[in-house]
Short mmCIF file of C-alpha atoms and ligand atoms in Angstrom, two decimals:
data_model
loop_
_atom_site.label_atom_id
_atom_site.label_comp_id
_atom_site.label_asym_id
_atom_site.label_seq_id
_atom_site.Cartn_x
_atom_site.Cartn_y
_atom_site.Cartn_z
CA MET A 74 129.96 34.12 102.50
CA THR A 75 131.47 35.85 99.47
CA ASP A 76 128.15 36.47 97.73
CA SER A 77 126.27 37.32 100.90
CA LEU A 78 125.22 40.87 101.58
CA ALA A 79 125.86 40.37 105.28
CA GLY A 80 128.28 42.94 106.64
CA GLY A 81 130.61 42.77 109.57
CA PRO A 82 134.02 41.20 109.83
CA LEU A 83 133.05 38.24 107.61
CA LEU A 84 132.94 40.40 104.47
CA PRO A 85 135.92 39.67 102.19
CA GLN A 86 138.58 42.17 103.22
CA GLU A 87 139.63 43.42 99.82
CA ARG A 88 139.58 46.46 97.56
CA ARG A 89 137.62 45.52 94.47
CA VAL A 90 136.67 48.08 91.83
CA VAL A 91 134.49 46.45 89.18
CA THR A 92 132.72 49.50 87.69
CA GLU A 93 133.27 53.21 87.31
CA ILE A 94 132.63 54.86 90.68
CA PRO A 95 129.80 55.55 91.08
CA GLY A 96 128.66 52.53 89.06
CA PRO A 97 125.41 52.10 87.11
CA GLY A 98 123.42 50.86 90.09
CA SER A 99 124.49 53.84 92.19
CA LEU A 100 123.84 56.29 89.33
CA GLU A 101 120.29 55.00 89.02
CA ARG A 102 119.80 55.48 92.75
CA LEU A 103 121.29 58.96 92.59
CA ASP A 104 118.45 59.90 90.25
CA ARG A 105 115.99 58.64 92.86
CA LYS A 106 117.87 60.58 95.53
CA LYS A 107 117.64 63.70 93.39
CA ALA A 108 113.88 63.20 93.10
CA HIS A 109 113.16 62.54 96.76
CA VAL A 110 115.97 63.84 98.98
CA ALA A 111 116.53 67.54 99.59
CA ASP A 112 119.52 68.87 97.64
CA GLY A 113 120.89 70.38 100.84
CA VAL A 114 121.80 66.86 101.96
CA GLY A 115 124.96 66.25 99.97
CA THR A 116 126.86 63.02 99.42
CA MET A 117 130.64 63.01 99.16
CA LEU A 118 131.23 59.61 97.55
CA PRO A 119 127.86 58.63 96.13
CA VAL A 120 127.99 54.85 95.99
CA PHE A 121 124.95 53.21 97.56
CA VAL A 122 126.01 50.82 100.29
CA VAL A 123 124.69 47.29 100.83
CA ALA A 124 127.17 45.96 103.39
CA ALA A 125 130.19 47.04 105.41
CA GLY A 126 132.54 45.60 107.99
CA GLY A 127 136.13 45.17 109.04
CA GLY A 128 137.78 47.76 106.80
CA VAL A 129 135.53 47.72 103.72
CA ILE A 130 132.30 49.19 102.37
CA VAL A 131 130.50 47.27 99.60
CA ASP A 132 128.19 49.01 97.13
CA VAL A 133 125.22 47.92 94.98
CA ASP A 134 127.49 47.40 91.97
CA GLY A 135 129.77 44.98 93.81
CA ASN A 136 132.60 47.46 94.42
CA SER A 137 134.42 46.94 97.71
CA LEU A 138 135.98 50.17 98.99
CA ILE A 139 138.65 50.53 101.64
CA ASP A 140 137.21 52.63 104.44
CA LEU A 141 139.54 55.32 105.79
CA GLY A 142 136.70 57.36 107.29
CA SER A 143 134.49 55.16 109.52
CA GLY A 144 131.48 57.30 108.59
CA ILE A 145 133.27 60.23 110.29
CA ALA A 146 134.80 58.36 113.23
CA VAL A 147 131.57 56.57 114.08
CA ALA A 148 132.12 52.94 113.06
CA SER A 149 135.31 52.79 115.13
CA VAL A 150 134.68 49.21 116.23
CA GLY A 151 133.90 48.32 112.61
CA ASN A 152 130.56 48.14 110.88
CA ALA A 153 128.21 45.47 112.17
CA ALA A 154 130.69 44.50 114.89
CA PRO A 155 129.65 41.18 116.46
CA ALA A 156 128.95 42.40 120.00
CA VAL A 157 126.98 45.37 118.63
CA VAL A 158 124.88 43.13 116.36
CA ARG A 159 124.25 40.63 119.16
CA ASN A 160 123.18 43.29 121.67
CA VAL A 161 121.04 45.21 119.20
CA GLN A 162 119.25 42.09 117.97
CA ALA A 163 118.44 41.01 121.52
CA GLN A 164 117.28 44.48 122.55
CA VAL A 165 115.19 45.15 119.46
CA ALA A 166 113.35 41.88 120.05
CA ALA A 167 112.73 42.70 123.74
CA PHE A 168 111.56 46.32 123.47
CA THR A 169 112.50 49.28 121.29
CA HIS A 170 111.34 52.33 123.25
CA THR A 171 109.58 53.33 126.41
CA CYS A 172 111.14 56.78 126.90
CA PHE A 173 113.58 56.75 129.80
CA MET A 174 111.82 59.76 131.32
CA ILE A 175 108.59 57.75 131.53
CA THR A 176 109.60 54.18 132.42
CA PRO A 177 113.35 53.61 132.74
CA TYR A 178 115.48 50.56 131.83
CA ASP A 179 118.93 49.19 132.65
CA GLY A 180 120.71 49.97 129.35
CA TYR A 181 120.62 53.72 129.93
CA VAL A 182 122.07 53.41 133.44
CA ASP A 183 124.66 50.87 132.20
CA VAL A 184 125.94 53.33 129.59
CA CYS A 185 126.07 56.18 132.14
CA ALA A 186 128.05 53.94 134.52
CA GLN A 187 130.50 53.13 131.72
CA LEU A 188 130.85 56.81 130.82
CA GLY A 189 131.61 57.62 134.44
CA GLU A 190 134.29 54.96 134.55
CA LEU A 191 135.92 55.66 131.17
CA THR A 192 136.02 59.45 130.98
CA PRO A 193 139.05 61.22 132.48
CA GLY A 194 139.30 61.64 136.24
CA ASP A 195 138.25 59.44 139.16
CA HIS A 196 135.97 61.95 140.87
CA ALA A 197 132.21 61.28 141.30
CA LYS A 198 130.55 61.61 137.88
CA LYS A 199 127.07 61.45 136.40
CA SER A 200 125.80 61.43 132.83
CA ALA A 201 122.78 62.22 130.68
CA LEU A 202 122.14 60.72 127.24
CA PHE A 203 120.97 62.30 123.99
CA ASN A 204 120.68 61.47 120.28
CA SER A 205 123.38 63.46 118.55
CA GLY A 206 126.60 65.25 119.23
CA ALA A 207 125.04 68.67 118.73
CA GLU A 208 122.39 67.85 121.28
CA ALA A 209 125.04 66.78 123.78
CA VAL A 210 126.93 70.05 123.28
CA GLU A 211 123.72 72.07 123.74
CA ASN A 212 122.98 70.24 126.96
CA ALA A 213 126.51 70.66 128.28
CA VAL A 214 126.06 74.41 127.81
CA LYS A 215 122.66 74.30 129.53
CA ILE A 216 124.21 72.52 132.52
CA ALA A 217 127.14 74.96 132.70
CA ARG A 218 124.76 77.94 132.61
CA VAL A 219 122.57 76.62 135.40
CA ALA A 220 125.58 75.62 137.49
CA THR A 221 127.32 79.00 137.17
CA GLY A 222 124.40 81.37 136.77
CA ARG A 223 126.38 82.91 133.86
CA ASP A 224 125.54 83.22 130.16
CA ALA A 225 128.67 83.47 128.04
CA VAL A 226 130.13 80.54 126.10
CA ALA A 227 133.69 80.54 124.76
CA VAL A 228 134.74 78.52 121.73
CA PHE A 229 137.77 78.57 119.43
CA ASP A 230 138.78 79.30 115.88
CA HIS A 231 138.23 76.26 113.60
CA ALA A 232 135.83 74.71 116.12
CA TYR A 233 133.05 72.38 115.07
CA HIS A 234 130.27 71.64 117.52
CA GLY A 235 127.25 70.85 115.32
CA ARG A 236 124.45 72.26 113.19
CA THR A 237 121.64 73.20 115.60
CA ASN A 238 121.11 76.88 116.29
CA LEU A 239 123.33 77.14 119.37
CA THR A 240 125.97 74.82 117.95
CA MET A 241 126.02 76.65 114.60
CA ALA A 242 126.91 79.74 116.61
CA MET A 243 129.70 77.73 118.24
CA THR A 244 130.97 76.26 114.97
CA ALA A 245 133.57 78.43 113.25
CA LYS A 246 133.24 77.68 109.54
CA ASN A 247 130.57 79.52 107.58
CA MET A 248 130.25 77.46 104.39
CA PRO A 249 128.45 75.06 104.38
CA TYR A 250 127.43 74.92 108.04
CA LYS A 251 126.10 78.43 108.71
CA GLN A 252 125.58 80.23 105.41
CA GLY A 253 122.09 81.80 105.38
CA PHE A 254 120.95 80.02 108.55
CA GLY A 255 121.24 82.90 111.02
CA PRO A 256 120.50 84.72 113.20
CA PHE A 257 122.51 82.58 115.57
CA ALA A 258 122.31 82.19 119.33
CA GLY A 259 123.95 85.01 121.27
CA GLU A 260 126.59 85.05 124.00
CA VAL A 261 129.01 82.87 122.04
CA TYR A 262 132.58 84.23 121.89
CA ARG A 263 135.50 82.95 119.86
CA ALA A 264 139.11 82.79 121.02
CA PRO A 265 142.23 82.01 119.00
CA MET A 266 143.14 78.32 118.87
CA SER A 267 146.62 76.92 119.28
CA TYR A 268 147.58 75.88 115.74
CA PRO A 269 151.31 75.10 115.80
CA PHE A 270 151.70 74.78 112.01
CA ARG A 271 150.28 78.26 111.51
CA ASP A 272 151.13 80.24 114.65
CA GLY A 273 154.41 78.67 115.79
CA LEU A 274 153.46 79.39 119.40
CA SER A 275 154.13 77.13 122.37
CA GLY A 276 151.13 75.82 124.29
CA GLY A 277 151.70 78.37 127.04
CA GLU A 278 152.00 81.29 124.60
CA ALA A 279 148.89 80.26 122.67
CA ALA A 280 146.95 79.82 125.92
CA ALA A 281 148.02 83.27 127.11
CA ARG A 282 146.80 84.73 123.81
CA ALA A 283 143.41 82.98 124.12
CA ILE A 284 143.01 83.86 127.80
CA ASP A 285 143.76 87.50 127.06
CA VAL A 286 140.87 87.56 124.57
CA LEU A 287 138.51 85.87 127.01
CA ASP A 288 139.55 88.08 129.91
CA LYS A 289 139.49 91.40 128.07
CA GLN A 290 136.67 90.87 125.57
CA VAL A 291 134.26 88.68 127.54
CA GLY A 292 135.29 88.83 131.20
CA ALA A 293 135.87 85.67 133.20
CA ALA A 294 133.01 86.53 135.55
CA ASN A 295 130.55 86.36 132.64
CA LEU A 296 131.72 83.02 131.30
CA ALA A 297 129.67 79.91 131.99
CA CYS A 298 131.96 77.61 130.04
CA VAL A 299 134.83 77.12 127.65
CA VAL A 300 134.09 74.43 125.08
CA ILE A 301 137.01 72.90 123.20
CA GLU A 302 137.82 69.84 121.11
CA PRO A 303 141.10 68.38 122.50
CA ILE A 304 141.96 67.59 118.88
CA GLN A 305 139.76 69.53 116.49
CA GLY A 306 137.69 67.48 114.04
CA GLU A 307 136.03 69.18 111.06
CA GLY A 308 138.26 72.22 111.61
CA GLY A 309 141.31 70.32 110.36
CA PHE A 310 142.50 67.89 113.04
CA VAL A 311 144.32 70.75 114.68
CA VAL A 312 146.36 69.41 117.60
CA PRO A 313 147.08 72.20 120.08
CA ALA A 314 150.67 72.64 121.25
CA PRO A 315 151.47 70.66 124.42
CA GLY A 316 150.30 72.48 127.54
CA PHE A 317 147.65 74.57 125.78
CA LEU A 318 144.68 72.54 126.99
CA ALA A 319 146.06 72.24 130.52
CA ALA A 320 146.63 76.01 130.75
CA ILE A 321 143.10 76.78 129.53
CA ALA A 322 141.65 74.21 131.94
CA ALA A 323 143.63 75.67 134.86
CA TRP A 324 142.43 79.18 134.02
CA CYS A 325 138.84 77.91 133.93
CA THR A 326 139.21 76.29 137.34
CA ALA A 327 140.73 79.44 138.81
CA ASN A 328 137.84 81.52 137.48
CA GLY A 329 134.85 79.28 138.16
CA VAL A 330 134.37 78.61 134.44
CA VAL A 331 133.19 75.13 133.43
CA PHE A 332 135.77 73.45 131.18
CA ILE A 333 133.98 71.29 128.60
CA ALA A 334 135.94 68.89 126.40
CA ASP A 335 134.05 68.07 123.21
CA GLU A 336 135.36 64.53 122.64
CA ILE A 337 132.63 63.63 120.17
CA GLN A 338 135.14 62.91 117.41
CA SER A 339 138.30 62.25 119.44
CA GLY A 340 136.78 60.00 122.10
CA PHE A 341 136.31 56.26 122.52
CA CYS A 342 139.74 54.87 121.63
CA ARG A 343 140.13 56.92 118.45
CA THR A 344 143.37 58.59 119.52
CA GLY A 345 144.89 55.58 121.28
CA ASP A 346 143.37 55.98 124.71
CA TRP A 347 139.75 56.20 125.81
CA PHE A 348 139.80 59.99 125.41
CA ALA A 349 142.17 62.51 123.84
CA SER A 350 142.16 64.56 127.06
CA ASP A 351 143.98 61.63 128.70
CA PHE A 352 147.16 62.46 126.75
CA GLU A 353 147.25 66.01 128.07
CA GLY A 354 146.59 65.06 131.69
CA VAL A 355 143.50 67.24 131.49
CA VAL A 356 140.43 66.34 133.56
CA PRO A 357 137.49 68.25 132.09
CA ASP A 358 134.52 69.30 134.22
CA LEU A 359 132.20 67.99 131.49
CA VAL A 360 132.85 65.74 128.50
CA THR A 361 130.58 65.40 125.47
CA THR A 362 130.58 62.09 123.60
CA ALA A 363 128.78 60.63 120.57
CA LYS A 364 130.16 59.33 117.24
CA GLY A 365 132.32 56.29 118.13
CA MET A 366 130.46 55.31 121.29
CA ALA A 367 127.60 53.23 119.90
CA GLY A 368 128.91 51.39 116.84
CA GLY A 369 126.85 53.50 114.44
CA LEU A 370 123.59 53.93 116.33
CA PRO A 371 122.62 57.46 117.33
CA LEU A 372 123.63 58.05 120.93
CA ALA A 373 125.38 60.92 122.70
CA GLY A 374 126.27 61.79 126.24
CA VAL A 375 127.25 64.53 128.63
CA THR A 376 129.35 63.27 131.52
CA GLY A 377 130.86 65.25 134.31
CA ARG A 378 131.31 66.20 137.92
CA ALA A 379 128.29 64.93 139.82
CA ASP A 380 127.72 68.29 141.54
CA LEU A 381 127.67 70.12 138.20
CA MET A 382 125.43 67.56 136.53
CA ASP A 383 123.01 67.67 139.47
CA SER A 384 122.69 71.45 139.41
CA VAL A 385 119.85 71.14 136.89
CA HIS A 386 116.28 70.84 138.25
CA VAL A 387 114.44 67.52 137.81
CA GLY A 388 112.92 67.36 134.33
CA GLY A 389 115.34 69.95 132.93
CA LEU A 390 117.34 67.42 130.93
CA GLY A 391 115.94 64.84 128.54
CA GLY A 392 114.19 64.27 125.25
CA THR A 393 111.88 61.68 123.73
CA TYR A 394 114.55 59.39 122.31
CA GLY A 395 117.62 60.27 124.37
CA GLY A 396 119.33 57.07 125.51
CA ASN A 397 117.11 54.88 123.33
CA PRO A 398 117.38 51.25 124.55
CA VAL A 399 118.60 49.90 121.20
CA ALA A 400 121.28 52.60 120.97
CA CYS A 401 122.33 51.89 124.58
CA ALA A 402 122.58 48.15 123.83
CA ALA A 403 124.75 49.04 120.83
CA ALA A 404 126.98 51.23 123.00
CA MET A 405 127.46 48.43 125.52
CA GLY A 406 128.42 46.15 122.62
CA ALA A 407 130.82 48.72 121.17
CA ILE A 408 132.51 49.28 124.56
CA GLU A 409 132.81 45.48 124.93
CA GLU A 410 134.53 45.32 121.52
CA MET A 411 136.90 48.12 122.56
CA ARG A 412 137.82 46.35 125.79
CA THR A 413 138.12 42.77 124.51
CA HIS A 414 140.15 43.70 121.42
CA ASP A 415 142.13 46.50 123.13
CA LEU A 416 141.09 48.91 120.39
CA ALA A 417 142.92 51.77 122.07
CA GLY A 418 146.11 49.77 121.56
CA ARG A 419 145.06 49.02 118.00
CA ALA A 420 144.50 52.75 117.42
CA ARG A 421 148.10 53.39 118.51
CA GLU A 422 149.37 50.72 116.09
CA ILE A 423 147.29 52.18 113.27
CA GLY A 424 148.66 55.61 114.18
CA THR A 425 152.23 54.36 113.95
CA LEU A 426 151.58 52.79 110.55
CA MET A 427 149.79 55.87 109.20
CA ALA A 428 152.41 58.29 110.51
CA ALA A 429 155.17 56.29 108.78
CA ARG A 430 153.26 56.19 105.49
CA LEU A 431 152.47 59.92 105.66
CA LYS A 432 156.06 60.82 106.50
CA THR A 433 157.30 58.96 103.43
CA LEU A 434 154.64 60.63 101.33
CA ALA A 435 155.55 64.08 102.64
CA ALA A 436 159.21 63.51 101.75
CA ASP A 437 158.17 63.04 98.10
CA HIS A 438 155.48 65.71 97.99
CA PRO A 439 156.33 69.12 99.45
CA VAL A 440 152.67 70.11 99.04
CA ILE A 441 152.22 68.31 102.37
CA GLY A 442 153.01 71.10 104.82
CA ASP A 443 152.05 69.36 108.05
CA ILE A 444 151.37 65.88 109.41
CA ARG A 445 149.48 65.82 112.67
CA GLY A 446 147.09 63.86 114.84
CA ARG A 447 147.23 61.03 117.28
CA GLY A 448 146.49 57.34 117.01
CA ALA A 449 143.89 56.54 114.38
CA MET A 450 143.07 60.24 113.97
CA MET A 451 145.76 61.58 111.63
CA ALA A 452 145.78 64.32 109.02
CA ILE A 453 147.94 66.04 106.43
CA GLU A 454 147.55 69.68 105.48
CA LEU A 455 148.20 70.64 101.85
CA CYS A 456 149.78 74.03 101.15
CA ALA A 457 151.83 75.65 98.42
CA PRO A 458 155.31 74.22 99.15
CA GLY A 459 157.20 76.06 101.86
CA THR A 460 154.23 78.25 102.78
CA THR A 461 150.99 78.02 104.74
CA ASP A 462 148.88 79.01 101.71
CA PRO A 463 146.12 76.37 101.57
CA ASP A 464 145.81 74.20 98.45
CA PRO A 465 142.18 73.03 98.37
CA VAL A 466 142.34 72.41 94.59
CA ARG A 467 145.03 69.75 94.85
CA THR A 468 143.25 68.34 97.87
CA ALA A 469 140.05 67.90 95.87
CA ALA A 470 141.92 66.29 92.96
CA ILE A 471 143.63 63.75 95.22
CA SER A 472 140.37 63.06 96.96
CA ALA A 473 138.60 62.39 93.64
CA TYR A 474 141.39 60.01 92.55
CA CYS A 475 141.12 58.02 95.79
CA HIS A 476 137.37 57.74 95.49
CA GLN A 477 137.55 56.59 91.86
CA HIS A 478 140.08 53.95 92.89
CA GLY A 479 138.08 52.50 95.73
CA VAL A 480 139.35 54.29 98.82
CA VAL A 481 137.07 56.34 101.04
CA THR A 482 139.04 59.39 102.16
CA LEU A 483 137.64 62.43 103.95
CA THR A 484 138.76 66.04 103.78
CA CYS A 485 138.26 68.76 106.35
CA GLY A 486 139.72 72.05 107.53
CA THR A 487 138.69 75.67 107.47
CA TRP A 488 140.25 75.97 103.99
CA GLY A 489 139.25 72.50 102.79
CA ASN A 490 142.92 71.54 102.38
CA VAL A 491 143.26 68.79 104.98
CA PHE A 492 143.00 65.02 104.51
CA ARG A 493 141.86 63.29 107.66
CA PHE A 494 142.35 59.59 108.14
CA LEU A 495 139.92 57.85 110.48
CA PRO A 496 139.99 54.16 109.61
CA PRO A 497 137.86 51.73 111.55
CA LEU A 498 139.95 50.17 114.31
CA SER A 499 138.93 46.79 112.87
CA ILE A 500 140.86 47.37 109.62
CA SER A 501 143.81 45.05 108.83
CA ASP A 502 147.35 46.33 108.25
CA GLU A 503 147.16 44.91 104.70
CA LEU A 504 144.08 46.95 103.79
CA LEU A 505 145.40 50.03 105.52
CA ASN A 506 148.66 49.78 103.56
CA GLU A 507 146.78 49.23 100.33
CA GLY A 508 144.66 52.29 101.11
CA PHE A 509 147.79 54.38 101.56
CA ASP A 510 149.28 52.91 98.35
CA VAL A 511 146.30 54.41 96.55
CA VAL A 512 146.70 57.72 98.39
CA ALA A 513 150.35 57.77 97.27
CA GLU A 514 149.31 57.00 93.65
CA ALA A 515 146.83 59.86 93.89
CA PHE A 516 149.58 62.30 94.90
CA ALA A 517 151.76 61.09 92.02
CA ALA A 518 148.91 61.18 89.48
CA THR A 519 147.92 64.74 90.37
CA ALA A 520 151.46 66.17 90.69
C1 PLP B 25 130.38 65.55 114.77
C2 PLP B 25 130.68 66.47 115.87
C3 PLP B 25 129.68 67.16 116.57
C4 PLP B 25 128.22 67.07 116.18
O1 PLP B 25 127.73 65.76 116.27
P1 PLP B 25 126.37 65.38 115.51
O2 PLP B 25 126.08 64.00 116.00
O3 PLP B 25 126.65 65.44 114.05
O4 PLP B 25 125.34 66.37 115.93
C5 PLP B 25 130.04 67.97 117.63
N1 PLP B 25 131.33 68.09 118.00
C6 PLP B 25 132.32 67.43 117.36
C7 PLP B 25 133.74 67.59 117.83
C8 PLP B 25 132.05 66.62 116.26
O5 PLP B 25 133.03 66.01 115.62
#
């Protein structure tokens, strides 16, 4: 098995750096990329991958990197997870596409049934499937608008909802997501987020501040929906103060506003339960899902109260590829992996390990101003010691060191000063610890 290019859990679970990173094989391919791929499509750690699984990514030069990113919280069940591979192989050999809107198939309905069961709340739910997170968010907004007969959409500071025209308007950060791409969709309003490290407010205080903005600047009667990530992703893994989400949700209910939880990054066991909303006792009207749900295949969903979902006229929701049978088979395999290996429980264990490692690190390095997150979705924010002044330069230096030493780390945050850790839930404690050893070396080496 050692020399095989096959991925999945059988790959040797080791960090192995045998060339400079990127190595000669990757450098050659980067020239080809430069010739054929638009420059606008960047690569953060440009090694070309040949196999991945468990907790490692193997490149063309034979380097084996520890994966602390899961391809942005997508390969949560691990790359090439057995149940995903089995289901996809069977489905791809049976049929690859018919278009669900033309001639339907079981896989789509199976995934919708699972979404209804797994998302928060035990009320009657229905779902619709799409290809990407942005598309799910767009459709959630469409549904909320039809259901309420209202136009306005509320989002928050530091939000990330995608790169399509409507979702660019909903995303907070200009560079690189929005710069030059306007004009953006109208009727999108931004409220202040609860950001305990920076605002020091309780959940109730932060909610009152946000509600005041929505009430006075938009008007509850004009609002179709409030869209919020229960734990923000690209925006810096901002965890709102306890009670914030519940207060916003209660205000929405009282005012006929659809409360939409964007769980695209935080969902599917990532935070130690099926969904991050579960920890706050919040039952959203609609939930958007994507990333971790299908083991790496493109699939997204909108799930919510049956009456809301059914407010849209027949034919109003869909798309050529939405709920593709191969992607649905993958999702059923990924959900099977999550259930049989209790990956929510594993996410909590990973969270405990990471929190301990990060706490030790923070004690040695005052540049770490905040540790936050939940389960296998943890982050540290780097600031000039004792302040909240972002330190993106140090962040970039640490990131480069990790990459050169065979650890895939991701950054995020409005100021680019946050490390986010999103290991696959299939990673071993040994690899995870070794990954954090390298992160610790990186802090020391760049001090
Ligand atoms: C990634 C992400 C999206 C967009 O998903 P795509 O599949 O990239 O379109 C939307 N919302 C959140 C919270 C995300 O993390």
